[in-house]
Amino acid sequence: MARMKVALVGIGKIARDQHVPALAASGDWELAATVSRSGTVEGVESFTDFAAMLAARPDIPMVSLCLPPMPRYRYAEAALLAGRHVMLEKPPGATLAEVHALERLARAKGVTLFATWHSRMAEAVAPAKAWLVGKSVRRAHITWREDVRKWHPGQDWVFEPGGMGVFDPGINALSILTDILPMPVHVTAATLEFPENRDTPIAAQIDFSANVSADFGWRQEGPQTWDIVVETDAGTLELRMGGNRLFIDGQETAGEDTIMGEYPALYARMAELVRAGTSDVDLAPMVHVADALTLGRRKTVAPFHF
Ligand code: NAP
């Protein structure tokens, strides 16, 4: 089958680390153009203006948006209005309502909208979900602690309104949790630590219904921790390495020590959705973030500088 053309928008950290290599290896997609004010990809036609790309390249049916969440809506809206399929990086928008608006627009235009959650594509997430089917969860805890300087070097947008702060990585854990748990949960309380010079939290502790809790932190140097532990009536499941390794009662049973399979799987799923003429927009992880920000008790902590 011929490969479909895609334009990649926002040539920054995640575009370079994951999207470009995933597209280079894809049997479904061909990177046909980039749009970025500063970045380019060697050998690929580049634009600095999005409207100019849409006008010049009507042959490109899909746009993959790798921008931060704040500017993303206006690009997604323009692409959908131009009749293009759209793939959104996570989190899919700055607010829930704007993503609902995009969903309605995609439906009206008869094109595909895919709100991606790359962590759901981690190697051990599907086996973890399958193992939990029919089990009774007694307790679950997420520990998601990483170093913001390593993963978002100098990216002030994460601390600006709409940047979500520590929920930018935390929402990856929530995307896994909402996929694997055999029952829905909701936020009941949260403590949010805001650096005194910033508008978004650098750490958060969240309580959910059903004895589920989460600890998100962005000041962890050295080894990084992306773990979810679920205690059930039939044993304990541990997902480690951001959903890539699975342990049942301490024994490793599935997964691989790499995150490099996630983006190829997202692009394969996007190809399926386009061919089937459907969309995939699940906002459950973002609902938890919005609720934590609504219910959260605010604590002011030391200023943060990159
Ligand atoms: P980034 O490097 O700071 O930004 C990506 C690109 O977006 C920039 O290179 C910039 O391109 C463009 N951009 C930034 N602000 C803009 C604005 N106001 N208007 C228009 N374009 C703007 O961010 P990133 O780390 O790649 O993250 C992008 C998205 O990917 C986020 O939603 C993030 O959660 C997600 N993500 C990131 C990681 C990670 O490890 N960093 C991992 C998974 C997912 P130009 O200036 O060249 O136009």
PDB file of N, CA, C and O in Angstrom, residues 22-49:
ATOM      1  N   ALA A  22      10.306   7.749  14.112  1.00  0.00           N
ATOM      2  CA  ALA A  22       9.157   6.845  13.919  1.00  0.00           C
ATOM      3  C   ALA A  22       8.650   6.941  12.480  1.00  0.00           C
ATOM      4  O   ALA A  22       8.317   5.924  11.858  1.00  0.00           O
ATOM      5  N   LEU A  23       8.598   8.156  11.931  1.00  0.00           N
ATOM      6  CA  LEU A  23       8.121   8.316  10.550  1.00  0.00           C
ATOM      7  C   LEU A  23       9.120   7.744   9.554  1.00  0.00           C
ATOM      8  O   LEU A  23       8.726   7.150   8.539  1.00  0.00           O
ATOM      9  N   ALA A  24      10.411   7.895   9.839  1.00  0.00           N
ATOM     10  CA  ALA A  24      11.431   7.375   8.914  1.00  0.00           C
ATOM     11  C   ALA A  24      11.298   5.859   8.764  1.00  0.00           C
ATOM     12  O   ALA A  24      11.588   5.307   7.709  1.00  0.00           O
ATOM     13  N   ALA A  25      10.833   5.194   9.829  1.00  0.00           N
ATOM     14  CA  ALA A  25      10.728   3.724   9.799  1.00  0.00           C
ATOM     15  C   ALA A  25       9.321   3.248   9.466  1.00  0.00           C
ATOM     16  O   ALA A  25       9.065   2.046   9.436  1.00  0.00           O
ATOM     17  N   SER A  26       8.390   4.183   9.194  1.00  0.00           N
ATOM     18  CA  SER A  26       6.987   3.795   9.039  1.00  0.00           C
ATOM     19  C   SER A  26       6.675   3.256   7.641  1.00  0.00           C
ATOM     20  O   SER A  26       7.091   3.835   6.645  1.00  0.00           O
ATOM     21  N   GLY A  27       5.900   2.187   7.608  1.00  0.00           N
ATOM     22  CA  GLY A  27       5.411   1.679   6.325  1.00  0.00           C
ATOM     23  C   GLY A  27       4.120   2.364   5.902  1.00  0.00           C
ATOM     24  O   GLY A  27       3.650   2.183   4.775  1.00  0.00           O
ATOM     25  N   ASP A  28       3.526   3.164   6.798  1.00  0.00           N
ATOM     26  CA  ASP A  28       2.247   3.831   6.515  1.00  0.00           C
ATOM     27  C   ASP A  28       2.413   5.279   6.087  1.00  0.00           C
ATOM     28  O   ASP A  28       1.604   5.812   5.354  1.00  0.00           O
ATOM     29  N   TRP A  29       3.447   5.949   6.632  1.00  0.00           N
ATOM     30  CA  TRP A  29       3.540   7.404   6.492  1.00  0.00           C
ATOM     31  C   TRP A  29       4.862   7.836   5.880  1.00  0.00           C
ATOM     32  O   TRP A  29       5.895   7.228   6.127  1.00  0.00           O
ATOM     33  N   GLU A  30       4.783   8.940   5.134  1.00  0.00           N
ATOM     34  CA  GLU A  30       5.984   9.539   4.559  1.00  0.00           C
ATOM     35  C   GLU A  30       6.032  10.991   5.017  1.00  0.00           C
ATOM     36  O   GLU A  30       5.061  11.747   4.799  1.00  0.00           O
ATOM     37  N   LEU A  31       7.105  11.404   5.660  1.00  0.00           N
ATOM     38  CA  LEU A  31       7.224  12.800   6.106  1.00  0.00           C
ATOM     39  C   LEU A  31       7.440  13.679   4.878  1.00  0.00           C
ATOM     40  O   LEU A  31       8.475  13.616   4.222  1.00  0.00           O
ATOM     41  N   ALA A  32       6.410  14.500   4.554  1.00  0.00           N
ATOM     42  CA  ALA A  32       6.426  15.242   3.289  1.00  0.00           C
ATOM     43  C   ALA A  32       6.705  16.726   3.485  1.00  0.00           C
ATOM     44  O   ALA A  32       7.062  17.429   2.536  1.00  0.00           O
ATOM     45  N   ALA A  33       6.502  17.251   4.715  1.00  0.00           N
ATOM     46  CA  ALA A  33       6.762  18.676   4.963  1.00  0.00           C
ATOM     47  C   ALA A  33       6.895  18.904   6.458  1.00  0.00           C
ATOM     48  O   ALA A  33       6.352  18.143   7.269  1.00  0.00           O
ATOM     49  N   THR A  34       7.614  19.970   6.813  1.00  0.00           N
ATOM     50  CA  THR A  34       7.659  20.398   8.215  1.00  0.00           C
ATOM     51  C   THR A  34       7.214  21.850   8.283  1.00  0.00           C
ATOM     52  O   THR A  34       7.347  22.601   7.305  1.00  0.00           O
ATOM     53  N   VAL A  35       6.665  22.216   9.458  1.00  0.00           N
ATOM     54  CA  VAL A  35       6.336  23.621   9.714  1.00  0.00           C
ATOM     55  C   VAL A  35       6.935  23.965  11.063  1.00  0.00           C
ATOM     56  O   VAL A  35       6.608  23.324  12.071  1.00  0.00           O
ATOM     57  N   SER A  36       7.821  24.934  11.072  1.00  0.00           N
ATOM     58  CA  SER A  36       8.471  25.323  12.317  1.00  0.00           C
ATOM     59  C   SER A  36       9.099  26.683  12.093  1.00  0.00           C
ATOM     60  O   SER A  36       9.576  26.970  10.993  1.00  0.00           O
ATOM     61  N   ARG A  37       9.089  27.498  13.158  1.00  0.00           N
ATOM     62  CA  ARG A  37       9.708  28.815  13.009  1.00  0.00           C
ATOM     63  C   ARG A  37      11.219  28.687  12.989  1.00  0.00           C
ATOM     64  O   ARG A  37      11.911  29.549  12.478  1.00  0.00           O
ATOM     65  N   SER A  38      11.757  27.597  13.545  1.00  0.00           N
ATOM     66  CA  SER A  38      13.212  27.493  13.641  1.00  0.00           C
ATOM     67  C   SER A  38      13.766  26.155  13.148  1.00  0.00           C
ATOM     68  O   SER A  38      14.853  26.101  12.607  1.00  0.00           O
ATOM     69  N   GLY A  39      13.002  25.061  13.327  1.00  0.00           N
ATOM     70  CA  GLY A  39      13.570  23.738  13.034  1.00  0.00           C
ATOM     71  C   GLY A  39      13.243  23.235  11.636  1.00  0.00           C
ATOM     72  O   GLY A  39      12.215  23.587  11.054  1.00  0.00           O
ATOM     73  N   THR A  40      14.138  22.398  11.102  1.00  0.00           N
ATOM     74  CA  THR A  40      13.884  21.728   9.819  1.00  0.00           C
ATOM     75  C   THR A  40      14.333  20.273   9.951  1.00  0.00           C
ATOM     76  O   THR A  40      15.020  19.917  10.907  1.00  0.00           O
ATOM     77  N   VAL A  41      13.957  19.462   8.958  1.00  0.00           N
ATOM     78  CA  VAL A  41      14.439  18.079   8.900  1.00  0.00           C
ATOM     79  C   VAL A  41      15.108  17.912   7.541  1.00  0.00           C
ATOM     80  O   VAL A  41      14.504  18.222   6.505  1.00  0.00           O
ATOM     81  N   GLU A  42      16.329  17.431   7.561  1.00  0.00           N
ATOM     82  CA  GLU A  42      17.112  17.335   6.330  1.00  0.00           C
ATOM     83  C   GLU A  42      16.372  16.556   5.244  1.00  0.00           C
ATOM     84  O   GLU A  42      15.809  15.478   5.512  1.00  0.00           O
ATOM     85  N   GLY A  43      16.327  17.125   4.048  1.00  0.00           N
ATOM     86  CA  GLY A  43      15.728  16.431   2.909  1.00  0.00           C
ATOM     87  C   GLY A  43      14.219  16.558   2.829  1.00  0.00           C
ATOM     88  O   GLY A  43      13.590  15.962   1.953  1.00  0.00           O
ATOM     89  N   VAL A  44      13.597  17.338   3.739  1.00  0.00           N
ATOM     90  CA  VAL A  44      12.135  17.462   3.758  1.00  0.00           C
ATOM     91  C   VAL A  44      11.771  18.935   3.544  1.00  0.00           C
ATOM     92  O   VAL A  44      12.372  19.830   4.155  1.00  0.00           O
ATOM     93  N   GLU A  45      10.785  19.187   2.669  1.00  0.00           N
ATOM     94  CA  GLU A  45      10.388  20.572   2.405  1.00  0.00           C
ATOM     95  C   GLU A  45       9.948  21.250   3.710  1.00  0.00           C
ATOM     96  O   GLU A  45       9.166  20.673   4.482  1.00  0.00           O
ATOM     97  N   SER A  46      10.450  22.465   3.951  1.00  0.00           N
ATOM     98  CA  SER A  46      10.138  23.115   5.229  1.00  0.00           C
ATOM     99  C   SER A  46       9.408  24.434   5.009  1.00  0.00           C
ATOM    100  O   SER A  46       9.670  25.163   4.054  1.00  0.00           O
ATOM    101  N   PHE A  47       8.477  24.702   5.887  1.00  0.00           N
ATOM    102  CA  PHE A  47       7.719  25.955   5.895  1.00  0.00           C
ATOM    103  C   PHE A  47       7.878  26.593   7.274  1.00  0.00           C
ATOM    104  O   PHE A  47       8.044  25.883   8.268  1.00  0.00           O
ATOM    105  N   THR A  48       7.768  27.918   7.315  1.00  0.00           N
ATOM    106  CA  THR A  48       7.760  28.581   8.630  1.00  0.00           C
ATOM    107  C   THR A  48       6.341  29.024   8.989  1.00  0.00           C
ATOM    108  O   THR A  48       6.076  29.396  10.119  1.00  0.00           O
ATOM    109  N   ASP A  49       5.441  28.953   8.005  1.00  0.00           N
ATOM    110  CA  ASP A  49       4.082  29.426   8.247  1.00  0.00           C
ATOM    111  C   ASP A  49       3.092  28.292   7.934  1.00  0.00           C
ATOM    112  O   ASP A  49       3.135  27.695   6.853  1.00  0.00           O
TER     113      ASP A  49
END
